[in-house]
Coordinates of C-alpha atoms and ligand atoms in Angstrom, one line a residue:
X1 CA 11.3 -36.0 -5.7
X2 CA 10.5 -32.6 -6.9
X3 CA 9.1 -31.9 -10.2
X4 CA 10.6 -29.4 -12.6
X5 CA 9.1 -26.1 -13.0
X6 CA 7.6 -26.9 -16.2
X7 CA 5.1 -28.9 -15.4
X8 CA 3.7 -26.7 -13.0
X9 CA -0.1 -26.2 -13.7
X10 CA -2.0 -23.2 -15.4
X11 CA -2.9 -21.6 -18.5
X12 CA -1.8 -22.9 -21.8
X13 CA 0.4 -20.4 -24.2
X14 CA -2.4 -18.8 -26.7
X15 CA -1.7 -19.6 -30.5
X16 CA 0.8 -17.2 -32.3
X17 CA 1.4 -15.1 -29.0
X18 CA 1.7 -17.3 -26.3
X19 CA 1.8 -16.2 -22.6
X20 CA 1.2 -12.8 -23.6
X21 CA -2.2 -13.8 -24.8
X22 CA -2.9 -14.8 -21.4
X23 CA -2.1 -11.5 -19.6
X24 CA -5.0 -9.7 -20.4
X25 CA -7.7 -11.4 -19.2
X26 CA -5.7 -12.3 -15.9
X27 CA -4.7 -8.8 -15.1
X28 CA -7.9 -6.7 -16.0
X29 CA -9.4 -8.0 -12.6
X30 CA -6.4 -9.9 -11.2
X31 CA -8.2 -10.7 -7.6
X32 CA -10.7 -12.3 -8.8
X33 CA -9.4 -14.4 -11.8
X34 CA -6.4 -15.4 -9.5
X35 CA -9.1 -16.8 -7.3
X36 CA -10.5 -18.3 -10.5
X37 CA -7.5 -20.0 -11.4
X38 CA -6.8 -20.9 -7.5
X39 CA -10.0 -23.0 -7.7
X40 CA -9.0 -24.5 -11.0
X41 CA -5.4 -25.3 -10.8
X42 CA -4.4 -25.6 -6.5
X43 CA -2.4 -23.3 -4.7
X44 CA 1.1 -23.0 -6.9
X45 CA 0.1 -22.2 -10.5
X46 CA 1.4 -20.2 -13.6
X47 CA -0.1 -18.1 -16.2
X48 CA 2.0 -19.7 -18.5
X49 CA 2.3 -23.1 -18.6
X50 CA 5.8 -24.5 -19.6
X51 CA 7.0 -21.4 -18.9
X52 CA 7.2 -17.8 -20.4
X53 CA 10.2 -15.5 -21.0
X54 CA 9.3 -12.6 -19.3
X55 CA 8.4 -12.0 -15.5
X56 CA 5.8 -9.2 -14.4
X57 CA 6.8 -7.5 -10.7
X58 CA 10.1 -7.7 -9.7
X59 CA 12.7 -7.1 -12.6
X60 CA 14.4 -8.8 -15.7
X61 CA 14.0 -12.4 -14.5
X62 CA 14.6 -15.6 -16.6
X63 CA 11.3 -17.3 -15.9
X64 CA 7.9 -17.6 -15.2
X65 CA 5.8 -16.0 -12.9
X66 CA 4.4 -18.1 -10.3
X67 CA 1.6 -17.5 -8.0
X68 CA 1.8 -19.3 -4.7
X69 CA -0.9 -19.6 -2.0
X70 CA -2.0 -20.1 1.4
X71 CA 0.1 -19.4 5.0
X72 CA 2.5 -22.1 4.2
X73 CA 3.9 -20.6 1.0
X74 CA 3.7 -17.0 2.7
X75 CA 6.1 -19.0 5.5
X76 CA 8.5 -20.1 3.2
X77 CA 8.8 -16.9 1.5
X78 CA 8.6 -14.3 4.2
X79 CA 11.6 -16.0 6.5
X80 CA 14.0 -16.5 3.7
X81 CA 14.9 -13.4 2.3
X82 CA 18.2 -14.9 1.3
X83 CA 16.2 -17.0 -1.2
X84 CA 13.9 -15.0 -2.1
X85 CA 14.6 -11.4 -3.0
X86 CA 12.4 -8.0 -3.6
X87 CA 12.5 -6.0 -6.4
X88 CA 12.4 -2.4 -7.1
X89 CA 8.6 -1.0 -7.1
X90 CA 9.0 0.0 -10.9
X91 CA 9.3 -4.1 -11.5
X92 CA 11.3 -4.7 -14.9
X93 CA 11.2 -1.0 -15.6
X94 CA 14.2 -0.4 -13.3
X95 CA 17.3 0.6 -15.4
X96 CA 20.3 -1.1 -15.2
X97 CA 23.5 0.1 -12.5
X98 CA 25.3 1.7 -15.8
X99 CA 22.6 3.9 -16.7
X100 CA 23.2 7.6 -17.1
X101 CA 21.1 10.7 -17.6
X102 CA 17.0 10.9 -17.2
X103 CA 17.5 6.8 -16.4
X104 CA 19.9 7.4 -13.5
X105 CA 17.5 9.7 -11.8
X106 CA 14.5 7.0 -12.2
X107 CA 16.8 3.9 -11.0
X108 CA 17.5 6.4 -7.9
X109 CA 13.9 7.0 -7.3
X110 CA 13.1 3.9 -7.2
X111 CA 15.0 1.6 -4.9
X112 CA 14.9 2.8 -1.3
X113 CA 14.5 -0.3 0.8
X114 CA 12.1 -2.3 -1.9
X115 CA 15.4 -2.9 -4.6
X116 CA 18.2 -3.8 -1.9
X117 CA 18.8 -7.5 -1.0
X118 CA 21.0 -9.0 1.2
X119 CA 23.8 -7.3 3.3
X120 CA 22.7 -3.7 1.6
X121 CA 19.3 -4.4 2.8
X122 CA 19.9 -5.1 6.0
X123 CA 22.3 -2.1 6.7
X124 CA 19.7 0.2 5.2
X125 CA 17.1 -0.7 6.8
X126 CA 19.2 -0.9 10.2
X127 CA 20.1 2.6 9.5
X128 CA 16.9 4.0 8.6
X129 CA 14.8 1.8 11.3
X130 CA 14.9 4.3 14.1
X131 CA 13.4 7.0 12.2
X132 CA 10.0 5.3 12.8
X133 CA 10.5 4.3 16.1
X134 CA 7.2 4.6 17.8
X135 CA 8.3 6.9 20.5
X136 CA 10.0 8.9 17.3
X137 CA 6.6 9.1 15.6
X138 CA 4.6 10.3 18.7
X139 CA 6.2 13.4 18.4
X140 CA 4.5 14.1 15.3
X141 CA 1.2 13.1 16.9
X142 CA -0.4 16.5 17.5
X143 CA 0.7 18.0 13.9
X144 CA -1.4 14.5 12.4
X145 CA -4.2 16.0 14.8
X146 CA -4.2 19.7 13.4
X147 CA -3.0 18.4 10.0
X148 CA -6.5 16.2 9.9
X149 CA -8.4 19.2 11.2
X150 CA -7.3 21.8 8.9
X151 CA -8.4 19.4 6.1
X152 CA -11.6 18.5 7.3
X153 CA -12.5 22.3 8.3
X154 CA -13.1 22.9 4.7
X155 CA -15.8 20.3 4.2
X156 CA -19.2 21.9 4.3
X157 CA -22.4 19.9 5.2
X158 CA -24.3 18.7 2.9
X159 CA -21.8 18.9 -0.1
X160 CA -20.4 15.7 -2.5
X161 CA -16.7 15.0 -2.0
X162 CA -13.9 12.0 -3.1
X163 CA -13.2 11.0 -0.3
X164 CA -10.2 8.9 -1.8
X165 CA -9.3 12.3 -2.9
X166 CA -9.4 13.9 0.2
X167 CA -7.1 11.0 2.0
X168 CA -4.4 11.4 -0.7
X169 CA -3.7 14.7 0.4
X170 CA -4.1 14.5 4.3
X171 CA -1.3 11.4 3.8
X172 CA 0.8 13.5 1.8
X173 CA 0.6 15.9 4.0
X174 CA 1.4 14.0 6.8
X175 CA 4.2 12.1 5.6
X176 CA 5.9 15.2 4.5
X177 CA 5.5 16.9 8.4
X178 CA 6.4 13.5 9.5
X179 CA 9.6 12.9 7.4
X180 CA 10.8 16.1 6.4
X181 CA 9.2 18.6 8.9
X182 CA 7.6 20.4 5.6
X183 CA 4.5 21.9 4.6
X184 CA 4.5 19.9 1.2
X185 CA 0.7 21.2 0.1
X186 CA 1.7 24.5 0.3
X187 CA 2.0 24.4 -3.2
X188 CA -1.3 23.2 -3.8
X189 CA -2.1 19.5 -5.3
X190 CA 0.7 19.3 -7.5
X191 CA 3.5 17.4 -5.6
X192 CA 0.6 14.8 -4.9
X193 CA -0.5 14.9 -8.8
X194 CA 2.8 14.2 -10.1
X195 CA 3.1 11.1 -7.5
X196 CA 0.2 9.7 -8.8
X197 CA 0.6 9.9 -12.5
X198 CA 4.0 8.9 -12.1
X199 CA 2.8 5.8 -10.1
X200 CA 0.6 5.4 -12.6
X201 CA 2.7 5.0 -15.4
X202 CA 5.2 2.8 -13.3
X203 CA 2.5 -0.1 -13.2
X204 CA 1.2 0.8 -17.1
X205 CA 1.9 -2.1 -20.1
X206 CA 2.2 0.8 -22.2
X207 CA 5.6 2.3 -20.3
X208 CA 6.6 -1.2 -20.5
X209 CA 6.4 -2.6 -24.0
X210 CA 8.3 0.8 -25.2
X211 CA 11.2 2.1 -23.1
X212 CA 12.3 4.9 -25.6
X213 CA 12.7 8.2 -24.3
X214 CA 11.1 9.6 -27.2
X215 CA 8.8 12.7 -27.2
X216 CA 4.9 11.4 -27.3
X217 CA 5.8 8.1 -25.8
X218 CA 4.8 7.4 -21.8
X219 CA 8.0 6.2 -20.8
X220 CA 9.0 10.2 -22.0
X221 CA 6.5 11.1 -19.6
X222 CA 7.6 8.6 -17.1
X223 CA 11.3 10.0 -17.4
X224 CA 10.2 13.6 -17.2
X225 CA 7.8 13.1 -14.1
X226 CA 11.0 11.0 -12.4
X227 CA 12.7 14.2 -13.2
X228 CA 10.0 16.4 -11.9
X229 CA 10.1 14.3 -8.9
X230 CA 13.7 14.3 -8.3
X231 CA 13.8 18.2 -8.4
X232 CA 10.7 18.5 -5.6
X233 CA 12.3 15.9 -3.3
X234 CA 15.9 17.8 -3.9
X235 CA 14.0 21.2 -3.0
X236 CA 12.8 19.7 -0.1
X237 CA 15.9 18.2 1.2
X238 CA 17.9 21.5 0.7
X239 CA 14.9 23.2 2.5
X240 CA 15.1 21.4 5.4
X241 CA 18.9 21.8 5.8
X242 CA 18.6 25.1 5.0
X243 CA 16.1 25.8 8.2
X244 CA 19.0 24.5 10.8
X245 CA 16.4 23.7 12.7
X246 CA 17.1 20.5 15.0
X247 CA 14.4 18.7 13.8
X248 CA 13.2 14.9 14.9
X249 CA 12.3 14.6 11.2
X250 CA 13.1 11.1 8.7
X251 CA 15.6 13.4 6.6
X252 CA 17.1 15.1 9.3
X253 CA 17.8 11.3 10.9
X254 CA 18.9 10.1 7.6
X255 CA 21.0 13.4 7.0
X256 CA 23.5 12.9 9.9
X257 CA 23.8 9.0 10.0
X258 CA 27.1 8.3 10.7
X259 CA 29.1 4.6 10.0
X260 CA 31.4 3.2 12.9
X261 CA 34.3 5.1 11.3
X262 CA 31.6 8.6 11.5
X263 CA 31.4 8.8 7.4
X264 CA 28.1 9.3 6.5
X265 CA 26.3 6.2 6.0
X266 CA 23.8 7.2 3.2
X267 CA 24.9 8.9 -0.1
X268 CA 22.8 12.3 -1.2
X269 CA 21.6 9.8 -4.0
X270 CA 20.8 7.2 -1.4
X271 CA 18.7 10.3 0.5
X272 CA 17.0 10.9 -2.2
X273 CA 16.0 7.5 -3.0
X274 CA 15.0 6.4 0.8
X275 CA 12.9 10.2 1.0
X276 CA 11.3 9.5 -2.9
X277 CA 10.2 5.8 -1.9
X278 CA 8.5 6.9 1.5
X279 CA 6.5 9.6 -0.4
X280 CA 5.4 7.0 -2.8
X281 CA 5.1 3.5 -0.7
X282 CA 3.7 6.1 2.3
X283 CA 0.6 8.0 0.8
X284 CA -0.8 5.9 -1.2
X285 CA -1.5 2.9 1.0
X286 CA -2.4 4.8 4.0
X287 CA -4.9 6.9 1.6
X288 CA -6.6 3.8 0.0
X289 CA -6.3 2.3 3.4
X290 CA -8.3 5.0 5.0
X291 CA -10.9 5.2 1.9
X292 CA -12.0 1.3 2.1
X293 CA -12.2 2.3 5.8
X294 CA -15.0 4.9 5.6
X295 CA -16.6 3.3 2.1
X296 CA -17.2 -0.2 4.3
X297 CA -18.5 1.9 7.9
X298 CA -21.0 3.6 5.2
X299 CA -22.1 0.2 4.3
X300 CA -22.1 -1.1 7.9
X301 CA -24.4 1.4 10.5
X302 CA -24.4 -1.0 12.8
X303 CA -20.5 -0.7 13.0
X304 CA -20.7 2.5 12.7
X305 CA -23.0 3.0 15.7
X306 CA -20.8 1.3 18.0
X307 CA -17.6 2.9 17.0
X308 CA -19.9 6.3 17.7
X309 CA -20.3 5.0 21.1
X310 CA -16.9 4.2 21.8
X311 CA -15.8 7.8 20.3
X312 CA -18.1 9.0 23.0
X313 CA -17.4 7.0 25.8
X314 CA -13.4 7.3 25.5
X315 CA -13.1 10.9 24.1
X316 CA -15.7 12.8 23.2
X317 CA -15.3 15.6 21.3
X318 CA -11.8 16.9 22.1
X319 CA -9.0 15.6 19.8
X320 CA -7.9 12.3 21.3
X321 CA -4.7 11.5 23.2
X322 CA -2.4 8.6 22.5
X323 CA -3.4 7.1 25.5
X324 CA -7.3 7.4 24.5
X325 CA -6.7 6.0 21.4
X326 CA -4.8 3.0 22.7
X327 CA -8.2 2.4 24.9
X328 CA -10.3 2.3 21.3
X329 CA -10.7 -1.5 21.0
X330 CA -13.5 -1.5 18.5
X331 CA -11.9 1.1 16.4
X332 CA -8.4 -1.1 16.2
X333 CA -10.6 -3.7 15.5
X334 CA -12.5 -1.8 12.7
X335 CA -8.9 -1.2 11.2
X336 CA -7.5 -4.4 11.3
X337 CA -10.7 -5.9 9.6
X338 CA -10.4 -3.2 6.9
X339 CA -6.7 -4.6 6.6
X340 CA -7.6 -8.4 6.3
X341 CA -10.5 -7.5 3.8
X342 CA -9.2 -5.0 1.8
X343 CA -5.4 -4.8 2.4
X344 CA -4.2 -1.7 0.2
X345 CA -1.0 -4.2 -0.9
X346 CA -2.9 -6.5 -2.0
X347 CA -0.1 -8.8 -3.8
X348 CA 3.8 -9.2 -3.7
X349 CA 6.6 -10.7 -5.6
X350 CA 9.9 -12.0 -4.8
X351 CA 12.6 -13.0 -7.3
X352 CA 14.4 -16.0 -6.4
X353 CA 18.5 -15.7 -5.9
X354 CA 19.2 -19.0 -5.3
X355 CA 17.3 -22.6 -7.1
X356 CA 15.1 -23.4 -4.2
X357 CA 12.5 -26.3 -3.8
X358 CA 8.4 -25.1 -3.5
X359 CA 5.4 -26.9 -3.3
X360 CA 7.1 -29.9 -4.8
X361 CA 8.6 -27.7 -7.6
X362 CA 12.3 -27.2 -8.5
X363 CA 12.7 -23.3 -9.1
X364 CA 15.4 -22.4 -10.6
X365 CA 17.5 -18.6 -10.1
X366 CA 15.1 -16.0 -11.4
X367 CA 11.7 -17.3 -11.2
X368 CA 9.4 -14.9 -10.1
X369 CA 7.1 -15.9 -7.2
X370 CA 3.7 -14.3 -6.2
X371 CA 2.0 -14.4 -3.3
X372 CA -1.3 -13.0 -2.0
X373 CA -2.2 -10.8 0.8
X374 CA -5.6 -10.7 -0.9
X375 CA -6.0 -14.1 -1.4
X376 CA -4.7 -15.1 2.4
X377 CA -7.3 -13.0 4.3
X378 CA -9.6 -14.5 2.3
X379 CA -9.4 -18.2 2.8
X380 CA -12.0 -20.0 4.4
X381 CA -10.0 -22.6 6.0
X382 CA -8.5 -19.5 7.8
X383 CA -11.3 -16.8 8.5
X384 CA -15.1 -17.6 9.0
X385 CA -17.4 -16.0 6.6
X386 CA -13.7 -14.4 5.2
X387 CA -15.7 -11.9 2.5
X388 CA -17.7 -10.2 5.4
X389 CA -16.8 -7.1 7.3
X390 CA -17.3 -8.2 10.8
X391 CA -14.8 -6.3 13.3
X392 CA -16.0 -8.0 16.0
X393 CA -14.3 -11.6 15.3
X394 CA -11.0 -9.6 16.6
X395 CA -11.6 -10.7 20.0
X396 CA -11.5 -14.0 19.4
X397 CA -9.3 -14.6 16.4
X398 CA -5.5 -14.6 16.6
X399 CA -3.8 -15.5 13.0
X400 CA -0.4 -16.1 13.0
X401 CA 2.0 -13.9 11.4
X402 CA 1.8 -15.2 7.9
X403 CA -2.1 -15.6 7.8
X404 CA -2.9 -11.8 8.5
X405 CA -0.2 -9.9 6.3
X406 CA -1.4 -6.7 5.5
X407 CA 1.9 -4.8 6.6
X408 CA 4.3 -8.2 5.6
X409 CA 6.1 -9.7 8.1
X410 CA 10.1 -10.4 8.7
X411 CA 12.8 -8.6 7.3
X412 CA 10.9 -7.1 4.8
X413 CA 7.8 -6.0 6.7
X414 CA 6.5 -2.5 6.2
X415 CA 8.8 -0.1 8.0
X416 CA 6.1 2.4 7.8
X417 CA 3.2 0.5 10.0
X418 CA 3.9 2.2 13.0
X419 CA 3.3 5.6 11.5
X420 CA 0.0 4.5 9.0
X421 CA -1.2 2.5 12.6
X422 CA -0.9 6.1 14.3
X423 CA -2.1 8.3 11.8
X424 CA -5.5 5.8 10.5
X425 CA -6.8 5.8 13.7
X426 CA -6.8 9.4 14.4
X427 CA -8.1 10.6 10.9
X428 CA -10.6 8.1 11.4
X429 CA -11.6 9.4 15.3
X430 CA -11.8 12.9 14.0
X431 CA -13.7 12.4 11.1
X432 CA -16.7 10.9 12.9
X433 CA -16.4 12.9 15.6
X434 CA -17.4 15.7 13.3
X435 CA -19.0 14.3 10.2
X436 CA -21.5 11.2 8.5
X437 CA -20.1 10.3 5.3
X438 CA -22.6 8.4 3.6
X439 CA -22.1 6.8 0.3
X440 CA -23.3 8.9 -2.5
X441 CA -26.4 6.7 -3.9
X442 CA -25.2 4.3 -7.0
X443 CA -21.3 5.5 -6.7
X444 CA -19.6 3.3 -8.8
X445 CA -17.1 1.2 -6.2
X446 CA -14.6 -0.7 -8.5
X447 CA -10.9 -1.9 -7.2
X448 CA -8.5 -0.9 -9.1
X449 CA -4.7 -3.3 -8.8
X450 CA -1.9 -0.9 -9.5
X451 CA 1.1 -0.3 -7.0
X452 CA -2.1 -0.6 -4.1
X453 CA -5.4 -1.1 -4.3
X454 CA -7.4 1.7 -4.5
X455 CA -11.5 2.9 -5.4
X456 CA -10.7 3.2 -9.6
X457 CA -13.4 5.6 -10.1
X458 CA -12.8 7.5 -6.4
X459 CA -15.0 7.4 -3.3
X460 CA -17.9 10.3 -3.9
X461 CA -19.7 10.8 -0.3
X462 CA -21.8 13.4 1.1
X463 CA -21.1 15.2 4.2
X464 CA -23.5 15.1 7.0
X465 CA -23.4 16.5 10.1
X466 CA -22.5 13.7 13.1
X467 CA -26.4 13.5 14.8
X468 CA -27.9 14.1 11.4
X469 CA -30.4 10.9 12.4
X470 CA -31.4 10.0 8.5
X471 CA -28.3 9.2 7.5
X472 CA -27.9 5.5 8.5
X473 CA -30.2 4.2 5.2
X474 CA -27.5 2.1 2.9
X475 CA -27.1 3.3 -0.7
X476 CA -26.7 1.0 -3.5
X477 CA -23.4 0.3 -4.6
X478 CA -22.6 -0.4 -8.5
X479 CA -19.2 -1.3 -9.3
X480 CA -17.0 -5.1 -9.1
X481 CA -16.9 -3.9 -5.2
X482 CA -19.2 -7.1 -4.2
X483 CA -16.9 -9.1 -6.0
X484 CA -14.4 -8.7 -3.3
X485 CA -16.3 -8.5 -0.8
X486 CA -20.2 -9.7 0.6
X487 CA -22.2 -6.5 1.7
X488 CA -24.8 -8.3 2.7
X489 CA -25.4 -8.5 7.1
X490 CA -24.6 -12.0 7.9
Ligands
LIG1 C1 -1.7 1.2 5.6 C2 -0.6 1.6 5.2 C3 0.5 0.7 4.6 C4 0.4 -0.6 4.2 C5 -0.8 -1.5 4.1 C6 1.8 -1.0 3.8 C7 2.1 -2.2 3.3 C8 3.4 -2.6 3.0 C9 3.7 -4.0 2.6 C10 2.8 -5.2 2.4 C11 5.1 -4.0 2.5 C12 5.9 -5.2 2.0 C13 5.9 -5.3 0.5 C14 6.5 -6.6 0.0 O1 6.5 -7.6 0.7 O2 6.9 -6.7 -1.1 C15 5.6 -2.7 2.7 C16 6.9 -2.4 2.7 C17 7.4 -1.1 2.8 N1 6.6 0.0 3.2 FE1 4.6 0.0 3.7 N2 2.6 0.1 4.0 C18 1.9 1.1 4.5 C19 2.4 2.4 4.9 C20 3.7 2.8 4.7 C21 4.3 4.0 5.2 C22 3.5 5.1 5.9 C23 5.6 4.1 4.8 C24 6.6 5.1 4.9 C25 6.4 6.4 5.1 C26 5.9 2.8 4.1 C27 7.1 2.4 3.7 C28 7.4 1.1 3.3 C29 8.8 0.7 2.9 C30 10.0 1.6 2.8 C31 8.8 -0.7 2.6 C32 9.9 -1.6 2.2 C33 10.5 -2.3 3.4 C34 11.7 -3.2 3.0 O3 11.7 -3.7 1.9 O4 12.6 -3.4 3.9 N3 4.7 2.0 4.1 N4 4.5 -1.9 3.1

């Protein structure tokens, strides 16, 4: 017989504020209290015991947040999107259908694929699917190439750059040659810029506890960025028709979509929204992605030696082909362990549509569950030594779907993978086929849980030249960094 939600284990109410009180301390470094409280109270667990009013990810829910762990819950969750529905990416910020004005524009920016459930969802993503077909994608392969070489043709030996820096604007870059056949840096950092505060502000308390769009107040700066944002995507859109061009490009797919009776299927609104939401879900992930990449080969020279010799072996110093890169074991390897250690979506939420039984719990219609990419890559009783960056167990493990889950899996699965799996690997291949980047000495590595994970405090590394032979000495790292993960050699 199942129990009923409220006596699901976890953190009493604090006096006078209740679940609020507990909020703090759990979200300032959520991996690793949730691992804390993992330890402490089993694998289903609230902040909140007996239940709180408000919900944190996924929209104006009734009840608690739950967090949920392990493969079976990821199971459970994954193949019943029926049950369990996404939210928008701006969580309880989204504004309601009947909103009007600077709210319209912000509920439009951020839906895309994340805020449809159900039938919507599933035509949608039907619809927009082909656009990163893999064969679709390989046509933009030689513009990642010079994309990534025109970047990295302005780093000088020798000098201190942010790496995490860097990546945001070769992934910007690329998404916008990918998906809308546009030079989108043209304009210098700004586009990128206004992403990122706006991002930032979508995952801030402060945006939260006030939504008034009054002057001095960051849900005014929240509305005028979604604003800004709308604008830049609009400009693009019209440029791209404008060029009349045919073009293999996302928007130009999206553009001419037609339903069985040859209407078009998406509305401007719902073009802008799909374009807005791959800018922002697209970037960001395959940036931080990227930057935990170099920051754990600069820990690892042993890793990095062998991925040198494969780089040699397989291409050598021309830009690689597809077909080269498909022959790079080690460096797919290197990836996917990047992936399981530090996956750049580290935690998701679901909302549940219909009362649904888990882990021995009755959960009624908007619950909030939370589940852990994090958390599952991490678990002993599915990886050896799981806090260790050790590529090489790739040729022997196999997880199943819903133990490795960096990209999701099922209906709602990343519909971006094939493009970041295209454009990581090459970034990465050209970068050492050129440069070192070593850790600069004491950087301060500290995860940072916002949309993604990313470095808080950036990824500062100096630029050596490839053969430079003294470069191979690990720096010390300050930061939480070894909190997540054990940088010592096994
Ligand atoms: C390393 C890079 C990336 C990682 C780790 C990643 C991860 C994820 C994850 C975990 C989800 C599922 C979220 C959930 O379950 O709530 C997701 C969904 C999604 N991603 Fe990615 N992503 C990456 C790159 C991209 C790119 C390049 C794009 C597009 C240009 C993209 C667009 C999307 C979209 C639209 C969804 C929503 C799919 C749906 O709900 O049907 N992602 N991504």
């Amino acid at each position: 017989m199942a129990k009923d939600i409220k006596e699901i284990p976890g953190l009493e109410p604090k006096p006078i504020i209740g679940w609020v009180g507990n909020v703090g301390s759990v979200f300032s470094d959520p991996m690793v209290s949730l691992t804390n409280l993992r330890e402490k109270f089993g694998d289903v667990f609230s902040i909140s015991r007996g239940g709180n009013p408000h919900i944190f990810f996924s929209g104006k829910g009734k009840h608690q947040t739950l967090f949920v762990f392990g493969s079976k819950y990821n199971h459970q969750i994954m193949s019943d999107a029926e049950t369990f529905y996404s939210g928008s990416i701006v969580g309880a910020l989204l504004p309601d259908e009947t909103a009007t004005g600077r709210q319209a524009i912000l509920r439009r920016l951020s839906i895309g694929l994340f805020g449809l459930n159900g039938n919507e969802h599933r035509r949608q993503r039907r619809l927009v699917m082909p656009a990163f077909h893999k064969q679709r994608l390989e046509f933009y392969y030689q513009d990642i190439v010079r994309i990534t070489d025109e970047k990295i043709d302005q780093w000088k030996i020798g000098e201190q750059r942010d790496i995490w820096r860097e990546m945001m604007d070769l992934t910007l870059q690329v998404v916008g040659q990918c998906l809308f056949g546009l030079n989108v840096l043209k304009e210098g950092r700004a586009f990128g810029e206004t992403i990122q505060k706006w991002i930032k502000l979508a995952v801030s308390a402060e945006t939260l506890l006030l939504q008034a769009d009054i002057p001095g107040l960051p849900y005014h700066r929240f509305l005028n960025l979604s604003t800004q944002l709308d604008e830049t995507v609009r400009g693009m859109i019209a440029e791209n028709r404008a060029s009349k061009i045919e073009k293999p490009d996302v928007l130009s797919l999206l553009m001419s979509s037609k339903n069985e009776d040859g209407t078009p299927a998406f509305t401007d609104d719902e073009v802008i929204s799909h374009s807005a939401i791959f800018f922002i879900a697209g970037h960001e992930t395959s940036s931080n992605a990227l930057s935990w990449i170099f920051f754990l080969l600069s820990q690892h020279p042993q890793v990095m030696k062998k991925l040198r010799l494969e780089i040699d072996r397989v291409i050598g110093s021309a830009p690689p082909t597809i077909a080269q890169l498909k022959e790079m074991t080690y460096l797919d390897a290197i990836v996917k362990e990047s992936l399981r250690l530090m996956p750049p979506a580290p935690l998701s939420a679901r909302l549940v549509a219909k009362p649904v039984e888990l882990g021995g719990y009755n959960l009624p219609i908007g619950t909030e569950v939370t589940f852990s990419a994090f958390h599952t890559h991490h678990d002993p009783a599915i990886y050896e030594n799981p806090h260790q960056f050790i590529p090489e167990r790739w040729e022997t493990i196999n997880p199943t779907a819903y133990e490795y889950i960096p990209f999701s899996t099922g209906i709602r699965s990343c519909i971006g993978m094939p493009l970041a799996l295209m454009e990581i690997p090459i970034i990465i291949a050209r970068v050492v086929q050129r440069f070192h980047l070593q850790l600069t000495p004491n950087a301060n590595i500290t995860p940072h849980i916002g949309l993604t994970m990313s470095p808080k405090y950036g990824l500062p590394m100096i630029i050596h030249a490839k053969d430079d032979k003294h470069t191979d000495e690990v720096k010390h790292v300050k930061g939480t960094i070894q909190s997540y993960i054990d940088l010592k050699p096994i």
